[in-house]
Amino acid sequence: MPASITLNEIELLDKNDPLADFRSEFVLEDGLVYLDGNSLGPAPKAVFEKIETVMREEWAGGLIRSWNDADWFKLTDILGDRLAACLGAVKGELVVTDSTSINIFKALHAAAGLRPERNVIVAEGAGFPTDLYMLEGALSTLPGYSARLEGVDGDHLVDLIDQSVAVVLVNHVDYKTGRLRDMAAITARAHEKGALVIWDLCHTAGVVPVDLNGSRADFAIGCSYKYLNGGPGAPAFIYVAKQHQAAAKQPLSGWWGHANPFAMQREYQPDASIRKFLCGTQSVLALQAMDVGLEIFERADKHAMRQKSMQLTDLFVALVKEHCGDYGLKLISPEDAAERGSQISFSCEHGYEIMQALIERNVIGDFRAPDILRFGFAPLYVRYADVRDAVFILKDILDTNFWKEPRFSKRSAVT
Ligand SMILES: *Cc1c(COP(=O)(O)O)cnc(C)c1O
């Protein structure tokens, strides 16, 4: 990608984009540059009618009958099988349920239980906080276990894996830097040492090709409100490789994971299938909304998505370097697009204020403490022209010191 790309060249890129038509399937107002699909995907236009229909026909009309007649009781599996097919897994290996945090807890316990003679869990010291917090919580319920953290106990995750390690919990893409890990290679290294791996796909599901079976992944979890456009707080997912399902146990033994929930037995008897990873009643409306985002992803060419995502991020980096190079923005994402997910992050002293100024000027990215400006490039709706517009607005904010206006330093609860 040439650094000084012309307006005509940008137009041509958008014109020749095989994914261009997907943008019209989302609600995105004119003039808004949305670079935060890595935090919350936009609303698909089809979701309004879908939810209205579900509410009127299935809830209001069908009432309790809809658990059977509208397949409400099976939505976790129906959506799970469809998502599995997009992530390189097979039917019966994945369910859409609960939140990522809760699924991390289930996966940690299940994986640890499969390696009972070991007591160390390896994770990333700079991983997403909830992953570490859930690990802490899981450790408090696993006497004798301890954590070994990359960046704390050693520099490289794979070097921390030895014969004492039961489980490795690792992000496919790092939420701060956007760095992409090699799923097949890390899984193979862990397996050589006899450990199991839980992959956190929050920043890859829906945007970076994932091949769970091809990578021999043991467990995976992830959310659907980011690149899968499932809606705020949309249900997450958990994948458990077929070969682990018979022996795996998870501690949140609610009735939905029971082999026969409506037998109303006194004792818990886990389902033999992936359904043992369910806990209790799910939000049907949230599952039905997630269906709409998933349906769009199912239709998209995953290879074209990756190609465009790499081009968008390359273009952004090149243009920021060219036009905003004097302002101390430091690229903390890998230079090589093949080594990163679909986001670009810069560290910058006044990152918070600069991001607030960008948002006021209709360029929405986000800020991650302590000093990171984070921009997500979802190839289904971000255009090459958006990348260019974002850079010129950023340049203007920096050139004019607009970000120094006092209102931009006021902190909100969610950044
Ligand atoms: C977004 C994200 C989560 C979110 O967890 P919730 O339980 O949905 O709040 C967890 N882990 C990672 C790596 C994330 O990026």
XYZ file of C-alpha atoms and ligand atoms in Angstrom:
430
model
C 0.000 0.000 0.000
C 1.634 3.280 -1.082
C 1.842 5.853 1.704
C 0.502 8.775 -0.299
C -2.545 7.141 -1.813
C -4.810 9.355 -3.905
C -8.502 9.883 -3.442
C -9.115 8.117 -6.748
C -7.171 5.102 -5.627
C -9.211 4.930 -2.436
C -12.419 5.130 -4.439
C -11.223 2.314 -6.643
C -10.456 0.115 -3.657
C -14.007 0.602 -2.375
C -15.471 0.068 -5.828
C -13.622 -3.220 -6.283
C -14.279 -4.449 -2.753
C -16.073 -7.827 -2.982
C -17.566 -7.229 0.486
C -18.840 -3.707 -0.227
C -22.517 -4.684 -0.267
C -22.484 -5.928 3.327
C -22.258 -2.399 4.691
C -25.864 -1.652 3.727
C -26.999 -4.488 6.016
C -25.999 -2.470 9.086
C -27.367 0.698 10.641
C -24.524 3.190 10.276
C -25.410 6.848 9.955
C -23.871 8.943 7.197
C -20.709 10.697 8.247
C -19.952 8.269 11.054
C -16.663 6.372 10.904
C -17.153 3.360 13.147
C -13.855 1.811 14.191
C -15.063 0.087 17.333
C -16.614 -3.126 16.065
C -13.997 -4.870 18.197
C -15.955 -3.661 21.248
C -19.530 -3.587 19.994
C -20.657 -4.408 16.470
C -23.361 -2.199 14.906
C -26.999 -3.269 14.661
C -27.899 -5.325 11.597
C -30.960 -3.822 9.915
C -32.702 -7.188 9.955
C -32.586 -7.430 13.749
C -35.534 -5.092 14.306
C -38.014 -7.161 12.367
C -36.602 -10.375 13.761
C -37.021 -9.311 17.375
C -40.451 -7.824 16.695
C -41.555 -11.123 15.143
C -40.099 -13.189 17.963
C -41.808 -11.004 20.543
C -45.189 -10.952 18.796
C -45.420 -14.475 17.428
C -43.229 -16.582 19.686
C -43.509 -14.826 23.036
C -46.884 -13.065 22.951
C -48.557 -15.621 20.676
C -46.845 -18.917 21.380
C -46.202 -18.316 25.065
C -44.784 -21.358 26.878
C -45.363 -23.527 23.794
C -42.524 -21.723 22.029
C -39.887 -23.559 24.049
C -40.764 -26.512 21.824
C -42.596 -25.053 18.839
C -40.110 -22.259 18.132
C -37.095 -24.353 19.199
C -36.207 -21.963 22.012
C -34.841 -24.833 24.060
C -32.451 -25.810 21.264
C -31.279 -22.327 20.235
C -28.004 -22.708 22.128
C -27.197 -25.765 19.988
C -28.710 -24.561 16.706
C -26.680 -21.347 16.820
C -23.717 -23.284 18.204
C -23.657 -25.699 15.274
C -23.845 -22.817 12.798
C -21.054 -20.914 14.511
C -18.995 -24.112 14.779
C -19.136 -24.452 10.990
C -17.686 -20.914 10.663
C -14.860 -21.613 13.116
C -13.591 -24.931 11.820
C -15.473 -27.132 14.274
C -18.177 -29.741 13.731
C -21.762 -30.130 14.918
C -22.055 -30.758 18.616
C -18.767 -29.116 19.566
C -19.987 -25.626 20.386
C -22.893 -23.976 22.222
C -23.909 -20.329 22.346
C -24.547 -19.549 25.982
C -23.827 -17.359 29.006
C -21.025 -14.785 28.963
C -17.385 -15.151 28.052
C -16.372 -14.672 31.685
C -18.622 -17.512 32.828
C -17.486 -19.761 30.001
C -13.841 -19.156 30.958
C -14.641 -20.487 34.424
C -16.317 -23.583 33.012
C -13.492 -24.224 30.541
C -10.750 -23.790 33.155
C -12.404 -26.305 35.456
C -13.168 -28.764 32.701
C -9.648 -28.631 31.261
C -7.983 -28.845 34.675
C -10.150 -31.854 35.498
C -8.829 -33.648 32.423
C -5.237 -33.333 33.686
C -5.708 -34.218 37.373
C -2.059 -35.063 38.036
C -0.961 -31.483 37.169
C -1.608 -28.224 39.013
C -0.320 -25.220 37.056
C -2.359 -22.973 34.768
C -0.471 -20.779 32.310
C -1.967 -17.485 31.134
C -0.925 -14.067 29.860
C 0.014 -11.525 32.530
C -1.205 -8.757 30.235
C -4.293 -10.622 29.044
C -7.793 -9.196 29.121
C -8.597 -8.501 32.793
C -11.680 -10.682 33.027
C -9.689 -13.694 31.818
C -7.242 -13.146 34.670
C -9.969 -12.390 37.192
C -11.839 -15.563 36.267
C -8.573 -17.469 36.523
C -8.151 -16.081 40.049
C -11.696 -17.141 40.871
C -11.149 -20.590 39.408
C -7.904 -20.994 41.376
C -9.758 -20.174 44.594
C -11.892 -23.261 43.914
C -8.977 -25.498 42.843
C -6.883 -26.182 45.955
C -3.192 -26.731 45.260
C -3.264 -25.057 41.850
C -1.263 -21.990 40.897
C -0.973 -19.634 37.941
C 2.133 -19.048 35.874
C 1.951 -15.826 33.894
C 3.656 -14.693 30.735
C 5.358 -11.358 31.373
C 5.625 -12.147 35.092
C 7.119 -15.623 35.365
C 8.791 -15.614 31.965
C 8.820 -13.714 28.701
C 7.304 -16.279 26.389
C 4.129 -18.219 26.932
C 5.434 -21.421 25.364
C 8.521 -21.446 27.597
C 6.229 -21.569 30.634
C 4.647 -24.847 29.562
C 6.199 -27.904 31.189
C 5.067 -31.255 32.616
C 3.385 -29.567 35.599
C 1.053 -27.505 33.423
C -2.516 -28.703 33.114
C -4.022 -25.849 31.128
C -2.958 -22.872 29.026
C -5.461 -20.015 28.715
C -4.495 -17.747 25.853
C -6.001 -15.068 23.638
C -5.931 -15.640 19.915
C -5.594 -11.861 19.469
C -4.417 -9.583 22.256
C -7.033 -6.936 23.049
C -4.485 -4.163 23.486
C -1.886 -4.684 20.797
C -3.894 -6.727 18.332
C -1.108 -9.316 18.167
C -2.267 -12.608 16.636
C -1.004 -15.890 18.068
C -0.418 -19.011 16.023
C -3.158 -21.301 17.246
C -1.861 -24.501 15.677
C 1.758 -23.956 16.779
C 0.990 -23.046 20.388
C -1.513 -25.871 20.719
C 1.058 -28.320 19.347
C 3.697 -27.088 21.832
C 1.255 -27.467 24.729
C 0.246 -30.946 23.591
C 3.898 -31.996 23.380
C 4.104 -31.251 27.101
C 0.773 -32.923 27.779
C -1.117 -29.687 28.539
C -4.496 -28.578 27.173
C -5.242 -25.169 25.657
C -8.241 -22.865 26.009
C -8.348 -20.289 23.227
C -10.080 -16.963 23.845
C -11.507 -15.954 20.483
C -13.133 -12.660 21.551
C -11.041 -10.685 19.069
C -10.983 -13.185 16.225
C -14.428 -14.811 15.990
C -16.193 -13.028 13.138
C -13.124 -11.442 11.598
C -9.956 -13.579 11.508
C -10.186 -17.101 10.046
C -10.284 -19.644 12.865
C -9.745 -23.367 12.364
C -10.423 -25.026 15.703
C -10.252 -28.635 14.525
C -7.400 -27.966 12.116
C -5.426 -26.417 14.987
C -6.369 -29.310 17.290
C -7.732 -26.822 19.828
C -9.052 -28.396 23.025
C -11.361 -25.653 24.288
C -12.331 -22.211 23.068
C -14.544 -19.433 24.325
C -15.509 -16.073 22.889
C -18.164 -13.432 22.650
C -20.617 -12.532 19.919
C -21.170 -8.809 20.524
C -17.882 -7.750 18.940
C -17.141 -8.821 15.355
C -20.154 -11.144 15.245
C -22.535 -8.200 15.653
C -24.832 -10.060 18.047
C -25.911 -7.034 20.093
C -24.863 -5.541 23.436
C -24.300 -8.313 25.953
C -25.076 -10.947 23.321
C -24.520 -14.534 24.483
C -21.013 -15.925 24.304
C -19.916 -19.377 23.159
C -17.911 -22.332 24.364
C -16.278 -24.991 22.213
C -15.125 -28.337 23.562
C -13.365 -30.698 21.157
C -15.301 -33.936 20.635
C -12.589 -36.122 22.122
C -12.801 -34.310 25.485
C -16.556 -34.236 25.852
C -17.161 -37.582 27.518
C -14.651 -37.001 30.313
C -15.059 -33.222 30.716
C -16.954 -31.897 33.722
C -17.961 -28.338 34.453
C -18.907 -27.088 37.901
C -21.861 -24.818 37.073
C -24.159 -27.813 37.092
C -27.463 -26.147 36.380
C -30.512 -27.941 35.072
C -29.938 -26.998 31.437
C -26.792 -29.135 31.473
C -28.681 -32.098 32.925
C -29.150 -35.194 30.773
C -32.900 -34.966 31.295
C -33.852 -31.583 32.759
C -37.577 -32.243 32.788
C -37.259 -35.516 34.629
C -36.837 -33.235 37.662
C -34.511 -35.692 39.373
C -32.873 -34.989 42.701
C -29.362 -35.698 41.476
C -27.347 -33.982 38.792
C -26.598 -36.171 35.852
C -24.708 -34.280 33.129
C -25.796 -34.522 29.536
C -23.349 -36.591 27.478
C -23.119 -33.929 24.760
C -21.821 -30.362 24.607
C -25.074 -29.443 26.368
C -23.374 -30.323 29.643
C -21.705 -26.929 29.250
C -25.035 -25.145 29.611
C -26.117 -23.911 33.008
C -29.575 -22.349 33.255
C -32.292 -20.644 31.231
C -30.922 -18.421 28.485
C -32.099 -15.047 27.216
C -34.103 -16.087 24.175
C -34.342 -12.548 22.817
C -30.575 -12.152 23.002
C -30.041 -15.491 21.250
C -32.493 -14.507 18.513
C -30.713 -11.177 17.993
C -27.349 -12.935 17.805
C -28.799 -15.194 15.091
C -29.063 -12.159 12.795
C -25.417 -11.125 13.173
C -24.301 -14.720 12.716
C -26.377 -15.121 9.565
C -24.531 -12.201 7.947
C -21.150 -13.667 8.891
C -22.145 -17.074 7.496
C -22.702 -15.519 4.070
C -19.403 -13.603 3.987
C -16.295 -14.968 2.294
C -13.882 -15.428 5.208
C -10.809 -15.201 2.998
C -12.003 -11.929 1.445
C -12.682 -10.621 4.959
C -9.132 -11.343 6.052
C -7.657 -9.808 2.898
C -9.673 -6.628 3.293
C -9.010 -6.408 7.011
C -5.253 -6.579 6.390
C -5.496 -3.928 3.682
C -7.574 -1.589 5.849
C -5.162 -1.837 8.755
C -2.118 -1.445 6.486
C -3.659 1.650 4.927
C -4.445 3.149 8.320
C -0.909 2.621 9.611
C 0.637 4.054 6.440
C -1.591 7.136 6.460
C -1.127 7.830 10.171
C 2.638 7.583 9.728
C 2.509 9.921 6.771
C 0.142 12.541 8.161
C 0.330 12.329 11.947
C 3.925 11.205 12.312
C 5.048 14.182 14.372
C 2.727 13.740 17.309
C 4.239 10.903 19.301
C 1.768 8.192 18.269
C 3.615 4.943 18.764
C 2.399 1.873 16.896
C 2.103 -0.978 19.394
C 0.452 -3.409 16.965
C 2.701 -5.646 14.862
C 3.937 -3.955 11.671
C 3.176 -7.066 9.635
C -0.551 -7.464 8.971
C -0.179 -11.251 9.022
C 0.823 -11.027 12.688
C -2.148 -9.047 13.904
C -5.916 -9.276 14.095
C -8.203 -6.601 12.733
C -7.204 -3.728 14.982
C -4.521 -1.081 15.190
C -3.356 0.402 18.464
C -1.157 3.377 19.150
C 0.138 4.410 22.527
C 0.093 8.144 23.045
C 0.455 10.339 26.106
C -2.901 12.096 25.749
C -4.664 9.115 24.267
C -7.811 9.546 26.335
C -8.379 13.162 25.343
C -7.522 12.512 21.704
C -10.040 9.672 21.530
C -12.788 11.803 23.104
C -12.087 14.509 20.529
C -12.225 11.933 17.722
C -15.550 10.631 18.983
C -16.999 14.143 19.039
C -15.875 14.474 15.420
C -17.709 11.220 14.564
C -14.731 8.894 14.418
C -15.464 6.207 17.001
C -12.628 4.075 18.311
C -11.852 3.445 21.950
C -9.296 4.053 24.648
C -7.679 1.421 26.832
C -5.792 2.429 29.957
C -3.196 3.628 30.453
C -2.509 5.333 27.107
C -3.801 3.283 24.197
C -5.821 4.485 21.227
C -7.514 1.443 19.724
C -9.144 1.223 16.312
C -11.005 -1.824 15.014
C -11.490 -2.395 11.287
C -14.431 -4.670 10.632
C -14.245 -5.571 6.945
C -17.990 -6.089 6.569
C -18.785 -2.392 6.957
C -15.625 -0.273 7.190
C -14.691 1.307 3.850
C -11.284 2.391 2.610
C -12.695 5.928 2.472
C -13.496 5.671 6.191
C -9.846 4.927 6.915
C -8.760 7.997 5.025
C -11.400 10.204 6.688
C -10.391 8.968 10.137
C -6.751 9.829 9.545
C -7.526 13.331 8.302
C -9.790 14.043 11.250
C -7.099 12.723 13.595
C -4.556 14.939 11.883
C -6.810 17.976 12.257
C -7.404 17.267 15.954
C -3.642 17.058 16.504
C -2.698 20.012 14.247
C -5.172 22.366 15.931
C -4.774 21.060 19.495
C -8.539 20.559 19.494
C -8.108 17.649 21.926
C -6.903 20.092 24.619
C -10.406 21.473 25.141
C -11.238 20.787 28.803
C -14.375 18.724 28.122
C -12.255 15.946 26.576
C -10.470 15.176 29.817
C -13.667 14.275 31.693
C -13.630 10.497 32.267
C -16.690 8.301 31.707
C -17.260 4.895 33.311
C -16.880 3.034 30.011
C -13.982 4.088 27.809
C -14.565 -8.670 25.357
C -13.752 -9.691 26.046
C -14.289 -10.411 27.119
C -15.654 -10.086 27.603
O -16.123 -10.871 28.620
P -17.641 -10.715 29.075
O -17.862 -11.810 29.982
O -18.478 -10.728 27.830
O -17.793 -9.371 29.718
C -13.503 -11.400 27.694
N -12.257 -11.666 27.248
C -11.729 -10.966 26.214
C -10.360 -11.282 25.744
C -12.446 -9.961 25.605
O -11.929 -9.274 24.603
